[in-house]
Short mmCIF file of C-alpha atoms in Angstrom, two decimals:
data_model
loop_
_atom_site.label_atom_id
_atom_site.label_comp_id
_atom_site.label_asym_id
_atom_site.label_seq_id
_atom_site.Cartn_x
_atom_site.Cartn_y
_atom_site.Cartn_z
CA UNK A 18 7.78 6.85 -13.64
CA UNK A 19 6.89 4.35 -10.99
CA UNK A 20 9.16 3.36 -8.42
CA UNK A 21 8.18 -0.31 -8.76
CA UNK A 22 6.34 -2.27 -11.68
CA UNK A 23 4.79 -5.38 -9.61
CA UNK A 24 3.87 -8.19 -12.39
CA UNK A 25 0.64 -10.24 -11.23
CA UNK A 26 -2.50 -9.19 -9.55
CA UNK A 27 -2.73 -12.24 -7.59
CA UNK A 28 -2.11 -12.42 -3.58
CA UNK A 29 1.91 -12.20 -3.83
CA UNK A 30 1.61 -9.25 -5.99
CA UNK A 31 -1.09 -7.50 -4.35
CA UNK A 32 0.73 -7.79 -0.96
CA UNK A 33 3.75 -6.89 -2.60
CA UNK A 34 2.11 -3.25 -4.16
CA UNK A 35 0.94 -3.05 -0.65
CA UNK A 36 4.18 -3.28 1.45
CA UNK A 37 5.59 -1.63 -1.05
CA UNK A 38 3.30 1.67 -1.21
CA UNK A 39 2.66 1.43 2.84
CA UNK A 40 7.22 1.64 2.65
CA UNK A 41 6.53 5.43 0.59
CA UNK A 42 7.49 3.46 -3.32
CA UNK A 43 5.05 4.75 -5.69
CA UNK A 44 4.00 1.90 -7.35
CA UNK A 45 2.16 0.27 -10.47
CA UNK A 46 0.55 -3.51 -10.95
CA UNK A 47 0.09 -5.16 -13.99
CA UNK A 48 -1.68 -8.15 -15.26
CA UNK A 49 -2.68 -9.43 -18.48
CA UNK A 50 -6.17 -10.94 -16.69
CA UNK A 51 -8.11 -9.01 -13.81
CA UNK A 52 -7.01 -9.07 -10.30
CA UNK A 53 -6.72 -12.63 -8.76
CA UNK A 54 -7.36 -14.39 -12.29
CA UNK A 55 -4.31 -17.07 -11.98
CA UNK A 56 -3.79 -19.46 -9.33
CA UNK A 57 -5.29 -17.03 -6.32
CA UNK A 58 -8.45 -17.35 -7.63
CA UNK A 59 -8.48 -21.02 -7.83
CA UNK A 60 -7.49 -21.11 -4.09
CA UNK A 61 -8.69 -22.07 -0.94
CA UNK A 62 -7.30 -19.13 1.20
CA UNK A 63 -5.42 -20.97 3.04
CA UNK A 64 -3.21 -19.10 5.87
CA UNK A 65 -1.79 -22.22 7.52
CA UNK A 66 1.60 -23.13 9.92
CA UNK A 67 0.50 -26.96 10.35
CA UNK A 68 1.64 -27.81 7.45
CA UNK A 69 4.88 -26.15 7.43
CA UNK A 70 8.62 -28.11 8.36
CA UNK A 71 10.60 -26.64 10.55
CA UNK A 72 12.72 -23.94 9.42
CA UNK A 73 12.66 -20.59 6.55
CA UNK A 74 9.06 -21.46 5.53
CA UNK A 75 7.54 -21.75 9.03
CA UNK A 76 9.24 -18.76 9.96
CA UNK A 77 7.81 -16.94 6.95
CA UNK A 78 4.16 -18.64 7.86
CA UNK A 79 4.39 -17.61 11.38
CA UNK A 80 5.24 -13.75 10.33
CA UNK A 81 2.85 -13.86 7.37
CA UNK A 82 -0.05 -15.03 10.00
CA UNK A 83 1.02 -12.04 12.85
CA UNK A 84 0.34 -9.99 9.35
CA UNK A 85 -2.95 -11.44 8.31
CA UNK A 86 -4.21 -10.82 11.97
CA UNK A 87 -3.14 -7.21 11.71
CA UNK A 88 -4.94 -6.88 8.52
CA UNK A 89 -8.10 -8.01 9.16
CA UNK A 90 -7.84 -6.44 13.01
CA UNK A 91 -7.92 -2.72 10.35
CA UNK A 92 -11.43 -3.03 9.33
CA UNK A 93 -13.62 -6.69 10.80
CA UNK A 94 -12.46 -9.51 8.99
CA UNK A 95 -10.31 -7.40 6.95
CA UNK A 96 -12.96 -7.39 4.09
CA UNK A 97 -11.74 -10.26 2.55
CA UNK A 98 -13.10 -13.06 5.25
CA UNK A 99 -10.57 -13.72 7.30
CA UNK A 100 -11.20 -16.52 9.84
CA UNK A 101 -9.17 -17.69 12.58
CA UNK A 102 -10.54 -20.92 12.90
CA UNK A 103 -7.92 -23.31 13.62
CA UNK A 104 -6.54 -26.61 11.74
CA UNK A 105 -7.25 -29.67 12.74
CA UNK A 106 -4.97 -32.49 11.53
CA UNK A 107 -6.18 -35.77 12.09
CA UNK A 108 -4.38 -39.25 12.30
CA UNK A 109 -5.76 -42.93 11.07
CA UNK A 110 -3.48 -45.02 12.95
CA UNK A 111 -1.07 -44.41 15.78
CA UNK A 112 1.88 -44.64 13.79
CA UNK A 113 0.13 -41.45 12.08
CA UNK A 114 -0.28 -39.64 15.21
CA UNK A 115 3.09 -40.63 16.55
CA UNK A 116 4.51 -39.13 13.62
CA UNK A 117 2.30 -35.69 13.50
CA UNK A 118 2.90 -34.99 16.84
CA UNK A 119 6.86 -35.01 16.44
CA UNK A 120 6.26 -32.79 13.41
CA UNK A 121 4.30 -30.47 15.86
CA UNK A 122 6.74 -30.60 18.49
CA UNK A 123 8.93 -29.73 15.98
CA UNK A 124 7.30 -26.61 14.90
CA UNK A 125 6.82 -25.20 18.33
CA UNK A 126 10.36 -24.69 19.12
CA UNK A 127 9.42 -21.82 16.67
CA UNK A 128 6.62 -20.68 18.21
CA UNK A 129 4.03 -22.78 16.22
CA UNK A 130 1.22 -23.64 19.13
CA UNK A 131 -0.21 -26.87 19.09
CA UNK A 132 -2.47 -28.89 20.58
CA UNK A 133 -2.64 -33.19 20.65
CA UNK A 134 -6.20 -34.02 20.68
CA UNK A 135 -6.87 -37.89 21.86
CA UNK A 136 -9.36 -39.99 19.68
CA UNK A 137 -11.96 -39.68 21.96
CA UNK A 138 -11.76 -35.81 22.52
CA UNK A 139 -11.82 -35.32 18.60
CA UNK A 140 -15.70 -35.12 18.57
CA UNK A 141 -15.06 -32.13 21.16
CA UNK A 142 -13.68 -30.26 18.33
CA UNK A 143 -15.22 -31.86 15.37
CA UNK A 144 -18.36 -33.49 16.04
CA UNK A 145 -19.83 -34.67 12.99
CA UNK A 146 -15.57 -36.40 12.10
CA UNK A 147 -15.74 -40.07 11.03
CA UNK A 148 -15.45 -42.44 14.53
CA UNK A 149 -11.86 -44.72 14.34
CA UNK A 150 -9.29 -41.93 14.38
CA UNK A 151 -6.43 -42.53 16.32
CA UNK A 152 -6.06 -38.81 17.44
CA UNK A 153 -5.04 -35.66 15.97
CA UNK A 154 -3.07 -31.94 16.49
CA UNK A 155 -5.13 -28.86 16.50
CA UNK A 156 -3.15 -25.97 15.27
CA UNK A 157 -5.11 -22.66 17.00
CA UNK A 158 -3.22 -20.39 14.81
CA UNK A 159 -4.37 -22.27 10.91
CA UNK A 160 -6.79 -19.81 9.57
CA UNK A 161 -8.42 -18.86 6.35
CA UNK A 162 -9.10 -16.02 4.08
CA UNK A 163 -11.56 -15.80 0.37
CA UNK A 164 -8.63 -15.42 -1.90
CA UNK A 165 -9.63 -13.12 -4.35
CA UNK A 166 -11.24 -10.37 -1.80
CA UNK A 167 -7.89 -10.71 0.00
CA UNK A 168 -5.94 -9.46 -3.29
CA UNK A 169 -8.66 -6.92 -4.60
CA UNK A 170 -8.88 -5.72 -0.93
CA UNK A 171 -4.77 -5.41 -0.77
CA UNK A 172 -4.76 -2.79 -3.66
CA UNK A 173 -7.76 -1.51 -2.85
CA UNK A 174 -6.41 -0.29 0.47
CA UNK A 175 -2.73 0.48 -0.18
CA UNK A 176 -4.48 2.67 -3.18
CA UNK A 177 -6.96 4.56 -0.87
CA UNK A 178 -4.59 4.50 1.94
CA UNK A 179 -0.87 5.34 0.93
CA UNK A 180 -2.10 8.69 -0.97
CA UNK A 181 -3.29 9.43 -4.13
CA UNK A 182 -1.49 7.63 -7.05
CA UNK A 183 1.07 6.00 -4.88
CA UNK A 184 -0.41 2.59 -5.87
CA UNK A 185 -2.01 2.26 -9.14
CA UNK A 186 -3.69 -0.66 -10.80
CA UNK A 187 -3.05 -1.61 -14.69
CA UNK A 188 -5.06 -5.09 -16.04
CA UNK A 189 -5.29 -6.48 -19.75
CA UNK A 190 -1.93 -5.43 -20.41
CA UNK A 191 0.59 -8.03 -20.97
CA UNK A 192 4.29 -7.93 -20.15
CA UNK A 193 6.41 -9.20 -23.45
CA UNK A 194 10.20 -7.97 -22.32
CA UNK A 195 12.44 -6.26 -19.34
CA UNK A 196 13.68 -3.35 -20.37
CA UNK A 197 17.49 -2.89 -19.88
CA UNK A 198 19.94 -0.35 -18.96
CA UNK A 199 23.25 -2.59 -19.44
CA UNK A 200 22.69 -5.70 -17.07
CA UNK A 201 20.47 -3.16 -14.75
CA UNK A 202 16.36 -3.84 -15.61
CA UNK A 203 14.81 -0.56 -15.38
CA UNK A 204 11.49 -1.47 -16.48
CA UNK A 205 9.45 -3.35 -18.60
CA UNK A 206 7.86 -3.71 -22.21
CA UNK A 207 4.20 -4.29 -22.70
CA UNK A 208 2.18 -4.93 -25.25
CA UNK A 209 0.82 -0.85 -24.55
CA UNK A 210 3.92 0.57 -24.66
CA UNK A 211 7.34 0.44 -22.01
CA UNK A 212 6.89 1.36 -18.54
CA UNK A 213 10.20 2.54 -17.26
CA UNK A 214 10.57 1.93 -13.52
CA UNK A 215 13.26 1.86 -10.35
CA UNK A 216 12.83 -2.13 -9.78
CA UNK A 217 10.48 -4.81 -10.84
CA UNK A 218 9.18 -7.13 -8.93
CA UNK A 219 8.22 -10.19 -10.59
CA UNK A 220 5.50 -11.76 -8.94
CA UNK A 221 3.80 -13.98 -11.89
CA UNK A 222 2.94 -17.32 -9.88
CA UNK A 223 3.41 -20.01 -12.42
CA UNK A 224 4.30 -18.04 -14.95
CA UNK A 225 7.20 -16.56 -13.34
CA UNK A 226 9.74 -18.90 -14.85
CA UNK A 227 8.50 -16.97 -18.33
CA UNK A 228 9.21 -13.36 -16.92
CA UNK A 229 12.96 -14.90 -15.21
CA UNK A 230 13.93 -16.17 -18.56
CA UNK A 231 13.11 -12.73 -20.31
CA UNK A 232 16.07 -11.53 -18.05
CA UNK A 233 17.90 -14.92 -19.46
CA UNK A 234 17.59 -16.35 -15.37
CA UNK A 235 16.82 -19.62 -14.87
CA UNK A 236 13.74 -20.41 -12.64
CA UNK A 237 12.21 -24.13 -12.37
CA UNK A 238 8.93 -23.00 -11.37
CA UNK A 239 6.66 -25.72 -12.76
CA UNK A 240 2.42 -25.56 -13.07
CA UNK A 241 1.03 -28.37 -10.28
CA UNK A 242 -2.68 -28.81 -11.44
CA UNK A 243 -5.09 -29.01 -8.11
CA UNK A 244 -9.09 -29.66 -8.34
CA UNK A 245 -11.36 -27.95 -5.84
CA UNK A 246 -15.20 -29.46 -5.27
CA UNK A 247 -17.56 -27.38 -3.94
CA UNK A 248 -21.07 -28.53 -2.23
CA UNK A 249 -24.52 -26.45 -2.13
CA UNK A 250 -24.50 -23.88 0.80
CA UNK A 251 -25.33 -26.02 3.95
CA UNK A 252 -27.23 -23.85 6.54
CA UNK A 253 -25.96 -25.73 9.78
CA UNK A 254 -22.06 -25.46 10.55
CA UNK A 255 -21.00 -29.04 9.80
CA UNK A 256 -17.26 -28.59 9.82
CA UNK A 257 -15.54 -25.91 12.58
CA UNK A 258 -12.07 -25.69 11.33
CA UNK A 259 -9.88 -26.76 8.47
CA UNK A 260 -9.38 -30.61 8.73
CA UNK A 261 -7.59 -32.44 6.88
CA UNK A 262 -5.87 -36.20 6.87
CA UNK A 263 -1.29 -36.59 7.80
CA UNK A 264 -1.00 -37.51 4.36
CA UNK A 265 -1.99 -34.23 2.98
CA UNK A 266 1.20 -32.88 5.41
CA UNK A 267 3.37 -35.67 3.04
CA UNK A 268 1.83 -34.84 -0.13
CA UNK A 269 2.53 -31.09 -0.06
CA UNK A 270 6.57 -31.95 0.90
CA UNK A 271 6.41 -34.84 -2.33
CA UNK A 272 8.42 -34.54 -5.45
CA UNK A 273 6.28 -36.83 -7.38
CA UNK A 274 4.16 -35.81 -10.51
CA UNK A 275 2.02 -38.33 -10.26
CA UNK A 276 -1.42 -38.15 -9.17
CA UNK A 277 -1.60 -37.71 -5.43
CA UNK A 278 -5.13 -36.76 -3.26
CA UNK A 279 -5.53 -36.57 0.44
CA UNK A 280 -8.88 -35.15 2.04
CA UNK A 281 -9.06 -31.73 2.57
CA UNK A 282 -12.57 -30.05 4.25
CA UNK A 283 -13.36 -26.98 4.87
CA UNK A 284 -16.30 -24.66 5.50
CA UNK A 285 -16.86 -20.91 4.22
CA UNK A 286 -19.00 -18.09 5.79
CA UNK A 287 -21.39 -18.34 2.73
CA UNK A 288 -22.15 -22.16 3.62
CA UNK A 289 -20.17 -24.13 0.44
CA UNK A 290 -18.00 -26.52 1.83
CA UNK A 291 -14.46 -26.60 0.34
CA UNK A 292 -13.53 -30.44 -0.84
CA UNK A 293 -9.71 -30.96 -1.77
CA UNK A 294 -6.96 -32.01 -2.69
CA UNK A 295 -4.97 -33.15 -5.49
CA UNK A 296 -1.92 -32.74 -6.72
CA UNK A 297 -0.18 -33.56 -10.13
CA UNK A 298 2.17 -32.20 -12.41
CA UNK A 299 0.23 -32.25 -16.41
CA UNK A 300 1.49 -29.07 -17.29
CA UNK A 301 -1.53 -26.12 -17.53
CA UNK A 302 -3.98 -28.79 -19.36
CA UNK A 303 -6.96 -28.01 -17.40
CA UNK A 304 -9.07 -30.60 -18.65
CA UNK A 305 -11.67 -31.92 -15.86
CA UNK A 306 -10.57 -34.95 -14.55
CA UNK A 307 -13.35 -37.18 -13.33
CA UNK A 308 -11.98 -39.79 -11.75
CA UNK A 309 -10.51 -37.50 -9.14
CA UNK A 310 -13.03 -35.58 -8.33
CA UNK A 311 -14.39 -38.79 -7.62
CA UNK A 312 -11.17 -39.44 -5.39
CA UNK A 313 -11.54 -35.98 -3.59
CA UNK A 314 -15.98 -37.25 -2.58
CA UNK A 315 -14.67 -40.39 -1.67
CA UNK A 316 -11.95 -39.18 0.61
CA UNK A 317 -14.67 -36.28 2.18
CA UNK A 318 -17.19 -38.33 2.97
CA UNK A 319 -14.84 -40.92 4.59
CA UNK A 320 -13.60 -38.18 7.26
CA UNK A 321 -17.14 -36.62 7.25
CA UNK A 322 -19.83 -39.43 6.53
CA UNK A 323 -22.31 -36.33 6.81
CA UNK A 324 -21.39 -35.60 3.75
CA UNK A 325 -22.78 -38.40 2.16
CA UNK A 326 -25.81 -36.65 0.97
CA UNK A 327 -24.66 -33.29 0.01
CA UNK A 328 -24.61 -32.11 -3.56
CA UNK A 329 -21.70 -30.78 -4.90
CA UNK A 330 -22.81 -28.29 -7.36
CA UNK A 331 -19.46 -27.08 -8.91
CA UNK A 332 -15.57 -27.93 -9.02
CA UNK A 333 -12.40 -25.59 -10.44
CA UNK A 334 -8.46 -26.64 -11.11
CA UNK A 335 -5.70 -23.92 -10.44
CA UNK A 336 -2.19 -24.44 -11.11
CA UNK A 337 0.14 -23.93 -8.01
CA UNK A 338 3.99 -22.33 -8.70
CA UNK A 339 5.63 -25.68 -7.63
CA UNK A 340 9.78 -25.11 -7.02
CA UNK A 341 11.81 -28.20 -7.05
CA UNK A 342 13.15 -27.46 -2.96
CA UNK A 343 9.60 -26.45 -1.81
CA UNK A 344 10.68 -22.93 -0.94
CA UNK A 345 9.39 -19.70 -2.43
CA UNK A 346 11.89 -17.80 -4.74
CA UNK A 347 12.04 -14.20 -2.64
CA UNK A 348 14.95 -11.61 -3.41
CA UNK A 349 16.95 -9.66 -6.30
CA UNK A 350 17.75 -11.44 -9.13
CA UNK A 351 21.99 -11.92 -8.99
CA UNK A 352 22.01 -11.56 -12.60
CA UNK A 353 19.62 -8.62 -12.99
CA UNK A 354 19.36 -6.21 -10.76
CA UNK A 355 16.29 -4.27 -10.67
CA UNK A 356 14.77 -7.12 -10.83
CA UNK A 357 12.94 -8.85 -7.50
CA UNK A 358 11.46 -12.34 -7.76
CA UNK A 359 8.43 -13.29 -5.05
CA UNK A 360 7.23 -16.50 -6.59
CA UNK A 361 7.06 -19.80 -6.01
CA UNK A 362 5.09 -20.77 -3.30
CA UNK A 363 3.50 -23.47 -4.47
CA UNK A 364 -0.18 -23.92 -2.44
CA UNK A 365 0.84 -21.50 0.24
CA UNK A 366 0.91 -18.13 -1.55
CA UNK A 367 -2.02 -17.04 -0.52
CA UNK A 368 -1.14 -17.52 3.41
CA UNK A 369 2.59 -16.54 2.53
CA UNK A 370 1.78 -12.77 0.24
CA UNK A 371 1.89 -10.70 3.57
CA UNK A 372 5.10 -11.92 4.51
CA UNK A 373 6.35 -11.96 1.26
CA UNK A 374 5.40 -8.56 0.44
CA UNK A 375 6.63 -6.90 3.86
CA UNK A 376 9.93 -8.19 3.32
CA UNK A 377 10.36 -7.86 -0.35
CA UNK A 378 9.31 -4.22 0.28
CA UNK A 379 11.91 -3.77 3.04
CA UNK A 380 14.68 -4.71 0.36
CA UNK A 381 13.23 -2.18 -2.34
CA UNK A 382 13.05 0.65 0.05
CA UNK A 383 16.95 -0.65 1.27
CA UNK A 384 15.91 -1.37 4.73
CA UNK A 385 17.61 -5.11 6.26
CA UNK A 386 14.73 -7.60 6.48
CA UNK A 387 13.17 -8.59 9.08
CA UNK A 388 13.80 -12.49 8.40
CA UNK A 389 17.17 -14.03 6.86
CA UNK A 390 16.00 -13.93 3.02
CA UNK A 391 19.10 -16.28 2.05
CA UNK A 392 17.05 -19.77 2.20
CA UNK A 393 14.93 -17.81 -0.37
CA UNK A 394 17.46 -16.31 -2.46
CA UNK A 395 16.79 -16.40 -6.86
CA UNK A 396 20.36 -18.01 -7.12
CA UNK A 397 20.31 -21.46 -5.61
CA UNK A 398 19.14 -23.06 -8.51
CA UNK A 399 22.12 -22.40 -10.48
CA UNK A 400 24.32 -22.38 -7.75
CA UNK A 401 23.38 -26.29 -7.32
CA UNK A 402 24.11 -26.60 -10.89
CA UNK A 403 27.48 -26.26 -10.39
#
């Protein structure tokens, strides 16, 4: 019997089954896909603190990037392509600027670093960017990883590191019920049989509200569709860092779901660029919408005219876990215990698993957390309910 049943191969639960086998838990992952099938797979890799507001979250993005850096220091890049290239946020008009660099002033009293960059130093950094900018913030500590190497390689290693059978690895098997020992969950049912267990973690990304409501606990965690275009591989390095436009910072803090697309650019290390990104709330249709991947072209080539004539050869939607505050659901379940709940991070799972998993693992193994997990907590739904 395990000591912990993580649910969800993506990059919460990998880092979860990490944390948790590196803290001595014997431990077991299932998924009813493969590893990184969900939303991680349909992800940029982002593993950013610009776009964080002061507060729980930044703290968890600034301990989840010290953890990314330690990963990938273990072996290279990690094996999953981890670059620290930096962020560059860039401003259209001053009131723009004026406003990003309060936001980043803001964020350094936490230890975010920052740097203003004036409109004409921005071809320092970026020289191919669109002329007319009225400035920008580089962010030295934005970096990026390939998503789905980041998860395989997280139970890859805590597998071949953490001893022999401490982590294990279970895919095409589907969770239908917790299993329950009075109000205590002590495992779960699958359609290959139960799987008793110390704790379960529920790590399901937008299906997590599913897996809460087996243990009759309400989470909101609603599907927010997002399209990714991707160009042919371009030999020369176009575009040094992640850039992208203020109102991408707005869009990721909105409640609407409506339709809403700011540009997004990005390089990888096999030559793509990365075009995003939208945002709207259409449940899991995944239906290719035209029209904004038209949007997302439109808005690339306007902050790199370069651009212009580059093919893009493919495009993909994901489904982020949006919660209605904007936080990540991290902690025991007050109604269920046994049961842990690390979901709910919206776009920034994928920079937030390490974090996520190290402290999630430090409550299973009974040790206080290194950050205050109350902002967090399962329970503040219905506690606002009342």
């Amino acid at each position: 019997m395990p000591d912990v049943v993580v649910i969800g191969a993506g990059a919460v639960g990998a880092a979860c089954a990490y944390y948790a086998a590196r803290a001595g838990l014997d431990t077991l992952v299932v998924d009813r896909g493969s590893v990184a099938a969900g939303t991680t797979g349909a992800g940029e890799g982002n593993v950013l603190v610009s776009d964080k507001a002061p507060g729980p979250e930044l703290a968890l993005a600034l301990l989840s990037r010290d953890l990314w850096l330690g990963l990938a220091a273990e072996g290279g890049d990690g094996g999953f392509e981890y670059e620290p290239k930096g962020g560059l946020v860039v401003a259209r008009t001053s009131r723009e600027l004026t406003a990003l660099t309060a936001l980043a002033t803001a964020q350094a009293g936490q230890g975010a670093e920052h740097v203003v960059v004036p409109p004409d130093a921005l071809g320092d950094h970026e020289p191919h960017l669109a002329d007319g900018m009225a400035g920008g913030v580089l962010y030295p500590q934005d970096a990026q990883v390939q998503p789905a190497l980041a998860a395989a390689g997280l139970i890859r290693r805590g597998a071949e590191r953490f001893g022999g059978g401490t982590l294990m690895l279970r895919t095409g098997v589907t969770v239908t019920g917790l299993l329950r020992a009075g109000s205590r969950v002590t495992g779960v049912a699958t359609d290959h049989g139960d799987i008793l267990a110390g704790a379960v973690v529920n790590a399901a990304g937008t299906w997590s509200g599913e897996i809460a409501a087996m243990a009759g606990t309400g989470l909101p965690i609603l599907p927010r569709r997002g399209f990714v275009l991707v160009t042919e591989p371009i030999p020369e390095p176009l575009i040094r860092h992640k850039v992208y436009t203020a109102a991408y910072v707005t869009d990721v803090a909105s409640d609407s779901e409506n339709l809403e697309t700011s540009a997004v650019v990005e390089a990888t290390p096999s030559g793509p660029v990365l075009v995003g990104a939208s945002r709207e709330r259409v449940g899991f249709d995944r239906t290719t919408s035209i029209p904004v991947l038209e949007r997302l072209a439109r808005q690339a080539v306007e902050l790199f005219p370069v651009l212009a004539g580059r093919r893009a050869i493919r495009a993909y939607c994901g489904f982020r876990p949006y919660s209605p505050d904007h936080l990540p659901v991290i902690g025991e379940d007050p109604a269920a215990s046994g049961l842990h709940h690390a979901c709910g991070h919206e776009g920034a799972g994928i920079g937030l698993a390490p974090a996520t998993g190290h402290l999630l693992a430090q409550t299973l193994a009974g040790v206080t957390p290194d950050l205050d997990l109350s902002p967090f907590r399962p329970g503040r739904f219905e506690e606002a309910r009342r």
